[in-house]
Amino acid sequence: QEAYEEIVAMCSTKGYALADVLQDLTTLVTSMDLPDGVLADLLDGMSNVEHRLAFGTDEKLQTASLVGVYIKARQLMSSRA
């Protein structure tokens, strides 16, 4: 809930589109030292969000989907520990 609200607030107050946020997150994620499976899952989920945005899906709905991608990645990291 908190991550969703932060992203929505950032997009509305600073004028960012969710696609811009995704682009910056992609750069950040690819520079991190993540296990291959987690990285692949993150990039796949983020690309799905970007694809749906390109076809006009609601940004708030896709923001929630993006948060879900990261929650799933966090769970994968926890299960590997």
Coordinates of C-alpha atoms in Angstrom, one line a residue:
Q1 CA 0.0 0.0 0.0
E2 CA 2.7 2.4 1.0
A3 CA 4.9 1.8 -2.1
Y4 CA 1.8 2.2 -4.4
E5 CA 1.0 5.5 -2.8
E6 CA 4.6 6.7 -3.0
I7 CA 4.8 6.0 -6.8
V8 CA 1.4 7.5 -7.5
A9 CA 2.3 10.7 -5.5
M10 CA 5.7 10.9 -7.3
C11 CA 4.0 10.6 -10.7
S12 CA 1.3 13.2 -9.9
T13 CA 3.5 15.8 -8.0
K14 CA 6.6 15.6 -10.2
G15 CA 4.9 14.9 -13.5
Y16 CA 6.5 11.6 -14.2
A17 CA 4.8 8.9 -16.2
L18 CA 4.9 5.4 -15.0
A19 CA 6.9 4.5 -18.1
D20 CA 9.6 6.9 -16.9
V21 CA 9.6 5.3 -13.5
L22 CA 9.9 1.8 -15.2
Q23 CA 12.8 3.0 -17.3
D24 CA 14.7 4.2 -14.2
L25 CA 13.9 1.1 -12.3
T26 CA 15.2 -1.1 -15.1
T27 CA 18.5 0.7 -15.1
L28 CA 18.7 0.3 -11.3
V29 CA 17.7 -3.4 -11.2
T30 CA 20.1 -4.4 -14.0
S31 CA 23.0 -2.9 -12.1
M32 CA 22.2 -4.8 -8.9
D33 CA 23.7 -8.1 -8.0
L34 CA 20.6 -10.3 -7.9
P35 CA 20.2 -14.0 -8.5
D36 CA 19.5 -14.8 -12.1
G37 CA 16.0 -16.2 -11.4
V38 CA 15.0 -13.1 -9.4
L39 CA 16.4 -10.7 -12.0
A40 CA 14.6 -12.6 -14.8
D41 CA 11.3 -12.5 -12.9
L42 CA 11.7 -8.8 -12.2
L43 CA 12.5 -7.9 -15.8
D44 CA 9.7 -10.0 -17.1
G45 CA 7.1 -8.5 -14.8
M46 CA 8.3 -5.0 -15.5
S47 CA 8.2 -5.6 -19.2
N48 CA 4.7 -6.9 -18.9
V49 CA 3.7 -3.7 -17.1
E50 CA 5.3 -1.6 -19.8
H51 CA 3.6 -3.6 -22.5
R52 CA 0.2 -3.1 -20.9
L53 CA 0.9 0.7 -20.5
A54 CA 1.7 0.9 -24.2
F55 CA -1.8 -0.4 -25.0
G56 CA -3.5 2.2 -22.8
T57 CA -4.1 0.3 -19.6
D58 CA -4.8 2.6 -16.6
E59 CA -1.6 3.8 -14.9
K60 CA -2.9 3.3 -11.4
L61 CA -3.8 -0.3 -12.1
Q62 CA -0.3 -0.9 -13.6
T63 CA 1.3 0.8 -10.7
A64 CA -0.4 -1.8 -8.4
S65 CA 0.9 -4.5 -10.8
L66 CA 4.4 -3.1 -10.6
V67 CA 4.3 -3.2 -6.8
G68 CA 3.2 -6.8 -7.1
V69 CA 6.2 -7.6 -9.3
Y70 CA 8.5 -6.4 -6.5
I71 CA 6.6 -8.1 -3.8
K72 CA 7.0 -11.4 -5.7
A73 CA 10.7 -10.8 -6.2
R74 CA 11.1 -10.1 -2.4
Q75 CA 9.3 -13.4 -1.7
L76 CA 11.6 -15.2 -4.1
M77 CA 14.7 -13.7 -2.4
S78 CA 13.3 -14.7 1.1
S79 CA 12.7 -18.3 -0.1
R80 CA 16.3 -18.6 -1.4
A81 CA 17.8 -17.4 2.0

